Amino acid sequence: MRSGFPNVRAGQVVGLLGGSFDPAHDGHAMITREALKRFRLDQVWWLVSPGNPLKARQPAPMADRLQRARAVMDHPKVRVTDIEARLGTRYTARSLRALIARYPGVRFVWLMGADNLGQFDQWQEWRWIMDHVPVGVLARPQQRISARMSKAARIYHAARLPSRHSSVLADHSAPAWCFVNVPMVALSSTELRRKGNWVAEPAK
């Protein structure tokens, strides 16, 4: 990485998976490996967020979450980053604008679990995201039906690619999105915290 930012060549396809990763777990790693394969990505960057604007509870310290994420996701094509903290952005649309400007010629694909598609219309500038970056949606437990019936899915129904065409998602100009089913891993960061399997020192 150069000054904390990953290196990538113009023309390559980079998947972006954002979240608080509080904590990262095998479910995140599984959908990342599936995304690399199904969407034919050259790299995936985890954007470990400074905080989620939609959640009242703020996450564990960034250093703890980065350390855990790098232990969970060890893959030569995956970069675990604090890009949003370095850019000073907390909203996805603003992060995407900054990355598109910083990496001309790089093709970005926004990655999300199906649960996030279900409430995507609550995100700031969510329609700008759909209109400017292809979106890859990966099914997670209990979320397939609600995601397919979501407001975002209904409004952008015509822009949806069949799952069998997932490998060419990045070749399509936005709006374009693709929903793929992946092997289920019934883990969540919330559940790990509830069970006491993730304890980090609170930020000072």
PDB file of C-alpha atoms in Angstrom:
ATOM      1  CA  MET A   1       0.000   0.000   0.000  1.00  0.00           C
ATOM      2  CA  ARG A   2       1.154   3.540  -0.758  1.00  0.00           C
ATOM      3  CA  SER A   3       0.406   5.996   2.064  1.00  0.00           C
ATOM      4  CA  GLY A   4      -2.196   3.566   3.367  1.00  0.00           C
ATOM      5  CA  PHE A   5      -3.981   3.204   0.029  1.00  0.00           C
ATOM      6  CA  PRO A   6      -3.874  -0.052  -1.991  1.00  0.00           C
ATOM      7  CA  ASN A   7      -2.106  -0.250  -5.335  1.00  0.00           C
ATOM      8  CA  VAL A   8      -4.184  -1.175  -8.370  1.00  0.00           C
ATOM      9  CA  ARG A   9      -3.766  -0.743 -12.119  1.00  0.00           C
ATOM     10  CA  ALA A  10      -6.159   1.070 -14.418  1.00  0.00           C
ATOM     11  CA  GLY A  11      -8.506  -1.427 -16.029  1.00  0.00           C
ATOM     12  CA  GLN A  12      -8.636  -3.732 -13.038  1.00  0.00           C
ATOM     13  CA  VAL A  13     -11.869  -4.515 -11.209  1.00  0.00           C
ATOM     14  CA  VAL A  14     -12.017  -3.922  -7.469  1.00  0.00           C
ATOM     15  CA  GLY A  15     -14.855  -5.051  -5.238  1.00  0.00           C
ATOM     16  CA  LEU A  16     -15.533  -2.866  -2.205  1.00  0.00           C
ATOM     17  CA  LEU A  17     -17.010  -4.414   0.931  1.00  0.00           C
ATOM     18  CA  GLY A  18     -17.801  -1.839   3.581  1.00  0.00           C
ATOM     19  CA  GLY A  19     -18.874  -2.201   7.170  1.00  0.00           C
ATOM     20  CA  SER A  20     -17.909  -1.782  10.781  1.00  0.00           C
ATOM     21  CA  PHE A  21     -16.538  -5.371  10.954  1.00  0.00           C
ATOM     22  CA  ASP A  22     -17.252  -5.354  14.695  1.00  0.00           C
ATOM     23  CA  PRO A  23     -15.995  -8.058  14.663  1.00  0.00           C
ATOM     24  CA  ALA A  24     -15.011  -9.568  11.321  1.00  0.00           C
ATOM     25  CA  HIS A  25     -15.910 -13.254  11.087  1.00  0.00           C
ATOM     26  CA  ASP A  26     -15.887 -16.245   8.742  1.00  0.00           C
ATOM     27  CA  GLY A  27     -19.136 -15.110   7.101  1.00  0.00           C
ATOM     28  CA  HIS A  28     -17.410 -11.948   5.846  1.00  0.00           C
ATOM     29  CA  ALA A  29     -14.496 -14.032   4.571  1.00  0.00           C
ATOM     30  CA  MET A  30     -16.807 -16.485   2.829  1.00  0.00           C
ATOM     31  CA  ILE A  31     -18.796 -13.869   0.911  1.00  0.00           C
ATOM     32  CA  THR A  32     -15.523 -12.157  -0.045  1.00  0.00           C
ATOM     33  CA  ARG A  33     -14.122 -15.344  -1.566  1.00  0.00           C
ATOM     34  CA  GLU A  34     -17.421 -15.941  -3.354  1.00  0.00           C
ATOM     35  CA  ALA A  35     -17.447 -12.362  -4.663  1.00  0.00           C
ATOM     36  CA  LEU A  36     -13.926 -12.718  -6.083  1.00  0.00           C
ATOM     37  CA  LYS A  37     -15.033 -15.791  -8.002  1.00  0.00           C
ATOM     38  CA  ARG A  38     -18.611 -14.965  -8.971  1.00  0.00           C
ATOM     39  CA  PHE A  39     -18.030 -11.347 -10.049  1.00  0.00           C
ATOM     40  CA  ARG A  40     -14.573 -12.005 -11.536  1.00  0.00           C
ATOM     41  CA  LEU A  41     -12.805  -9.401  -9.415  1.00  0.00           C
ATOM     42  CA  ASP A  42      -9.090  -8.640  -9.456  1.00  0.00           C
ATOM     43  CA  GLN A  43      -9.135  -7.467  -5.837  1.00  0.00           C
ATOM     44  CA  VAL A  44     -11.504  -6.914  -2.938  1.00  0.00           C
ATOM     45  CA  TRP A  45     -10.953  -4.114  -0.467  1.00  0.00           C
ATOM     46  CA  TRP A  46     -12.553  -4.258   2.946  1.00  0.00           C
ATOM     47  CA  LEU A  47     -13.461  -0.717   3.975  1.00  0.00           C
ATOM     48  CA  VAL A  48     -13.430  -0.928   7.765  1.00  0.00           C
ATOM     49  CA  SER A  49     -15.616   2.019   8.680  1.00  0.00           C
ATOM     50  CA  PRO A  50     -14.887   4.570  11.420  1.00  0.00           C
ATOM     51  CA  GLY A  51     -18.560   4.143  12.374  1.00  0.00           C
ATOM     52  CA  ASN A  52     -21.968   3.335  10.923  1.00  0.00           C
ATOM     53  CA  PRO A  53     -24.137   6.475  10.596  1.00  0.00           C
ATOM     54  CA  LEU A  54     -27.288   4.296  10.762  1.00  0.00           C
ATOM     55  CA  LYS A  55     -26.402   2.784  14.157  1.00  0.00           C
ATOM     56  CA  ALA A  56     -26.552   4.506  17.546  1.00  0.00           C
ATOM     57  CA  ARG A  57     -23.988   2.080  18.973  1.00  0.00           C
ATOM     58  CA  GLN A  58     -20.488   2.892  17.795  1.00  0.00           C
ATOM     59  CA  PRO A  59     -17.945   0.129  17.159  1.00  0.00           C
ATOM     60  CA  ALA A  60     -14.825  -1.041  18.931  1.00  0.00           C
ATOM     61  CA  PRO A  61     -11.580   0.907  18.283  1.00  0.00           C
ATOM     62  CA  MET A  62     -10.383   0.844  14.686  1.00  0.00           C
ATOM     63  CA  ALA A  63      -7.039  -0.793  15.523  1.00  0.00           C
ATOM     64  CA  ASP A  64      -8.777  -3.743  17.193  1.00  0.00           C
ATOM     65  CA  ARG A  65     -11.176  -4.224  14.296  1.00  0.00           C
ATOM     66  CA  LEU A  66      -8.400  -4.023  11.688  1.00  0.00           C
ATOM     67  CA  GLN A  67      -6.297  -6.563  13.572  1.00  0.00           C
ATOM     68  CA  ARG A  68      -9.213  -8.985  13.845  1.00  0.00           C
ATOM     69  CA  ALA A  69     -10.178  -8.473  10.179  1.00  0.00           C
ATOM     70  CA  ARG A  70      -6.655  -9.234   8.964  1.00  0.00           C
ATOM     71  CA  ALA A  71      -6.570 -12.394  11.050  1.00  0.00           C
ATOM     72  CA  VAL A  72      -9.907 -13.556   9.611  1.00  0.00           C
ATOM     73  CA  MET A  73      -9.300 -12.593   5.963  1.00  0.00           C
ATOM     74  CA  ASP A  74      -5.911 -13.767   4.726  1.00  0.00           C
ATOM     75  CA  HIS A  75      -6.029 -13.836   0.926  1.00  0.00           C
ATOM     76  CA  PRO A  76      -3.576 -12.473  -1.671  1.00  0.00           C
ATOM     77  CA  LYS A  77      -6.324 -10.592  -3.512  1.00  0.00           C
ATOM     78  CA  VAL A  78      -7.947  -9.016  -0.454  1.00  0.00           C
ATOM     79  CA  ARG A  79      -6.841  -5.790   1.233  1.00  0.00           C
ATOM     80  CA  VAL A  80      -8.164  -4.894   4.695  1.00  0.00           C
ATOM     81  CA  THR A  81      -8.082  -1.093   4.869  1.00  0.00           C
ATOM     82  CA  ASP A  82      -8.949   1.987   6.897  1.00  0.00           C
ATOM     83  CA  ILE A  83      -9.509   3.959   3.690  1.00  0.00           C
ATOM     84  CA  GLU A  84     -12.619   5.762   4.939  1.00  0.00           C
ATOM     85  CA  ALA A  85     -10.777   7.034   8.014  1.00  0.00           C
ATOM     86  CA  ARG A  86      -7.954   8.272   5.779  1.00  0.00           C
ATOM     87  CA  LEU A  87     -10.405   9.940   3.393  1.00  0.00           C
ATOM     88  CA  GLY A  88     -12.437  11.408   6.244  1.00  0.00           C
ATOM     89  CA  THR A  89     -15.674   9.908   4.891  1.00  0.00           C
ATOM     90  CA  ARG A  90     -18.425   8.031   6.747  1.00  0.00           C
ATOM     91  CA  TYR A  91     -20.996   7.658   3.980  1.00  0.00           C
ATOM     92  CA  THR A  92     -20.614   5.209   1.102  1.00  0.00           C
ATOM     93  CA  ALA A  93     -21.472   7.668  -1.677  1.00  0.00           C
ATOM     94  CA  ARG A  94     -18.799  10.097  -0.498  1.00  0.00           C
ATOM     95  CA  SER A  95     -16.240   7.308  -0.198  1.00  0.00           C
ATOM     96  CA  LEU A  96     -17.024   6.123  -3.717  1.00  0.00           C
ATOM     97  CA  ARG A  97     -16.676   9.629  -5.149  1.00  0.00           C
ATOM     98  CA  ALA A  98     -13.266   9.975  -3.523  1.00  0.00           C
ATOM     99  CA  LEU A  99     -12.058   6.561  -4.697  1.00  0.00           C
ATOM    100  CA  ILE A 100     -13.271   7.084  -8.268  1.00  0.00           C
ATOM    101  CA  ALA A 101     -11.386  10.389  -8.378  1.00  0.00           C
ATOM    102  CA  ARG A 102      -8.255   8.873  -6.798  1.00  0.00           C
ATOM    103  CA  TYR A 103      -8.135   5.804  -9.070  1.00  0.00           C
ATOM    104  CA  PRO A 104      -9.010   6.861 -12.630  1.00  0.00           C
ATOM    105  CA  GLY A 105      -9.549   3.896 -14.921  1.00  0.00           C
ATOM    106  CA  VAL A 106     -10.221   1.432 -12.112  1.00  0.00           C
ATOM    107  CA  ARG A 107     -13.625  -0.263 -12.215  1.00  0.00           C
ATOM    108  CA  PHE A 108     -15.261  -0.486  -8.810  1.00  0.00           C
ATOM    109  CA  VAL A 109     -18.066  -2.851  -7.797  1.00  0.00           C
ATOM    110  CA  TRP A 110     -19.905  -2.224  -4.546  1.00  0.00           C
ATOM    111  CA  LEU A 111     -20.493  -5.459  -2.616  1.00  0.00           C
ATOM    112  CA  MET A 112     -23.162  -6.007   0.006  1.00  0.00           C
ATOM    113  CA  GLY A 113     -24.992  -8.754   1.793  1.00  0.00           C
ATOM    114  CA  ALA A 114     -28.645  -9.250   0.944  1.00  0.00           C
ATOM    115  CA  ASP A 115     -29.601  -7.861   4.372  1.00  0.00           C
ATOM    116  CA  ASN A 116     -28.152  -4.474   3.394  1.00  0.00           C
ATOM    117  CA  LEU A 117     -30.111  -4.414   0.143  1.00  0.00           C
ATOM    118  CA  GLY A 118     -33.253  -4.719   2.260  1.00  0.00           C
ATOM    119  CA  GLN A 119     -32.620  -1.312   3.849  1.00  0.00           C
ATOM    120  CA  PHE A 120     -30.479   0.239   1.120  1.00  0.00           C
ATOM    121  CA  ASP A 121     -33.010   3.027   0.518  1.00  0.00           C
ATOM    122  CA  GLN A 122     -32.121   4.405   3.984  1.00  0.00           C
ATOM    123  CA  TRP A 123     -28.528   5.057   2.909  1.00  0.00           C
ATOM    124  CA  GLN A 124     -27.490   8.584   2.069  1.00  0.00           C
ATOM    125  CA  GLU A 125     -27.528   9.120  -1.720  1.00  0.00           C
ATOM    126  CA  TRP A 126     -28.341   5.461  -2.318  1.00  0.00           C
ATOM    127  CA  ARG A 127     -29.674   6.171  -5.798  1.00  0.00           C
ATOM    128  CA  TRP A 128     -26.399   7.917  -6.714  1.00  0.00           C
ATOM    129  CA  ILE A 129     -24.583   4.731  -5.695  1.00  0.00           C
ATOM    130  CA  MET A 130     -26.835   2.565  -7.877  1.00  0.00           C
ATOM    131  CA  ASP A 131     -26.513   4.993 -10.781  1.00  0.00           C
ATOM    132  CA  HIS A 132     -22.714   5.180 -10.700  1.00  0.00           C
ATOM    133  CA  VAL A 133     -21.304   1.823  -9.559  1.00  0.00           C
ATOM    134  CA  PRO A 134     -22.339  -1.777 -10.365  1.00  0.00           C
ATOM    135  CA  VAL A 135     -23.578  -3.540  -7.239  1.00  0.00           C
ATOM    136  CA  GLY A 136     -23.027  -7.191  -6.346  1.00  0.00           C
ATOM    137  CA  VAL A 137     -25.458  -8.602  -3.773  1.00  0.00           C
ATOM    138  CA  LEU A 138     -24.595 -11.815  -1.937  1.00  0.00           C
ATOM    139  CA  ALA A 139     -27.352 -13.782  -0.229  1.00  0.00           C
ATOM    140  CA  ARG A 140     -27.130 -14.242   3.534  1.00  0.00           C
ATOM    141  CA  PRO A 141     -29.293 -16.332   5.869  1.00  0.00           C
ATOM    142  CA  GLN A 142     -32.935 -15.271   6.297  1.00  0.00           C
ATOM    143  CA  GLN A 143     -32.595 -12.325   3.887  1.00  0.00           C
ATOM    144  CA  ARG A 144     -33.261 -13.577   0.363  1.00  0.00           C
ATOM    145  CA  ILE A 145     -36.969 -12.775   0.099  1.00  0.00           C
ATOM    146  CA  SER A 146     -36.853  -9.411   1.907  1.00  0.00           C
ATOM    147  CA  ALA A 147     -33.936  -8.291  -0.269  1.00  0.00           C
ATOM    148  CA  ARG A 148     -35.675  -9.187  -3.519  1.00  0.00           C
ATOM    149  CA  MET A 149     -38.814  -7.335  -2.379  1.00  0.00           C
ATOM    150  CA  SER A 150     -36.923  -4.256  -1.167  1.00  0.00           C
ATOM    151  CA  LYS A 151     -37.537  -0.752  -2.478  1.00  0.00           C
ATOM    152  CA  ALA A 152     -34.141  -0.674  -4.195  1.00  0.00           C
ATOM    153  CA  ALA A 153     -34.784  -4.004  -5.922  1.00  0.00           C
ATOM    154  CA  ARG A 154     -38.194  -2.841  -7.146  1.00  0.00           C
ATOM    155  CA  ILE A 155     -37.024   0.531  -8.461  1.00  0.00           C
ATOM    156  CA  TYR A 156     -33.984  -0.977 -10.199  1.00  0.00           C
ATOM    157  CA  HIS A 157     -35.671  -4.165 -11.367  1.00  0.00           C
ATOM    158  CA  ALA A 158     -34.776  -3.473 -15.014  1.00  0.00           C
ATOM    159  CA  ALA A 159     -31.080  -3.079 -14.132  1.00  0.00           C
ATOM    160  CA  ARG A 160     -30.781  -6.516 -12.538  1.00  0.00           C
ATOM    161  CA  LEU A 161     -28.535  -9.081 -14.253  1.00  0.00           C
ATOM    162  CA  PRO A 162     -29.390 -12.774 -13.959  1.00  0.00           C
ATOM    163  CA  SER A 163     -27.105 -14.567 -11.527  1.00  0.00           C
ATOM    164  CA  ARG A 164     -25.713 -16.684 -14.371  1.00  0.00           C
ATOM    165  CA  HIS A 165     -24.236 -13.457 -15.799  1.00  0.00           C
ATOM    166  CA  SER A 166     -22.536 -12.439 -12.548  1.00  0.00           C
ATOM    167  CA  SER A 167     -19.053 -12.735 -14.065  1.00  0.00           C
ATOM    168  CA  VAL A 168     -19.718  -9.795 -16.400  1.00  0.00           C
ATOM    169  CA  LEU A 169     -21.301  -7.451 -13.865  1.00  0.00           C
ATOM    170  CA  ALA A 170     -18.273  -5.136 -13.916  1.00  0.00           C
ATOM    171  CA  ASP A 171     -18.492  -4.889 -17.709  1.00  0.00           C
ATOM    172  CA  HIS A 172     -21.895  -3.196 -17.456  1.00  0.00           C
ATOM    173  CA  SER A 173     -22.357   0.505 -16.945  1.00  0.00           C
ATOM    174  CA  ALA A 174     -24.371   1.459 -13.895  1.00  0.00           C
ATOM    175  CA  PRO A 175     -27.107   1.053 -13.000  1.00  0.00           C
ATOM    176  CA  ALA A 176     -26.441  -2.681 -12.953  1.00  0.00           C
ATOM    177  CA  TRP A 177     -26.746  -5.125 -10.091  1.00  0.00           C
ATOM    178  CA  CYS A 178     -26.680  -8.854  -9.613  1.00  0.00           C
ATOM    179  CA  PHE A 179     -28.017 -11.046  -6.810  1.00  0.00           C
ATOM    180  CA  VAL A 180     -26.182 -14.319  -6.248  1.00  0.00           C
ATOM    181  CA  ASN A 181     -26.843 -17.138  -3.813  1.00  0.00           C
ATOM    182  CA  VAL A 182     -23.799 -18.268  -1.871  1.00  0.00           C
ATOM    183  CA  PRO A 183     -23.167 -21.018   0.696  1.00  0.00           C
ATOM    184  CA  MET A 184     -24.777 -20.018   3.956  1.00  0.00           C
ATOM    185  CA  VAL A 185     -22.739 -19.154   7.041  1.00  0.00           C
ATOM    186  CA  ALA A 186     -25.144 -18.228   9.829  1.00  0.00           C
ATOM    187  CA  LEU A 187     -22.840 -15.831  11.667  1.00  0.00           C
ATOM    188  CA  SER A 188     -23.294 -12.185  12.509  1.00  0.00           C
ATOM    189  CA  SER A 189     -21.183  -9.628  14.327  1.00  0.00           C
ATOM    190  CA  THR A 190     -24.158  -8.800  16.541  1.00  0.00           C
ATOM    191  CA  GLU A 191     -24.488 -12.419  17.652  1.00  0.00           C
ATOM    192  CA  LEU A 192     -20.750 -12.715  18.377  1.00  0.00           C
ATOM    193  CA  ARG A 193     -20.911  -9.606  20.569  1.00  0.00           C
ATOM    194  CA  ARG A 194     -24.013 -10.889  22.355  1.00  0.00           C
ATOM    195  CA  LYS A 195     -22.295 -14.164  23.181  1.00  0.00           C
ATOM    196  CA  GLY A 196     -19.235 -12.355  24.496  1.00  0.00           C
ATOM    197  CA  ASN A 197     -16.990 -13.685  21.723  1.00  0.00           C
ATOM    198  CA  TRP A 198     -15.742 -10.196  20.856  1.00  0.00           C
ATOM    199  CA  VAL A 199     -14.537  -7.934  23.601  1.00  0.00           C
ATOM    200  CA  ALA A 200     -12.452  -4.883  22.763  1.00  0.00           C
ATOM    201  CA  GLU A 201     -11.346  -2.051  24.940  1.00  0.00           C
ATOM    202  CA  PRO A 202     -13.620   1.007  24.538  1.00  0.00           C
ATOM    203  CA  ALA A 203     -12.139   4.005  22.805  1.00  0.00           C
ATOM    204  CA  LYS A 204     -10.601   6.568  25.161  1.00  0.00           C
TER     205      LYS A 204
END
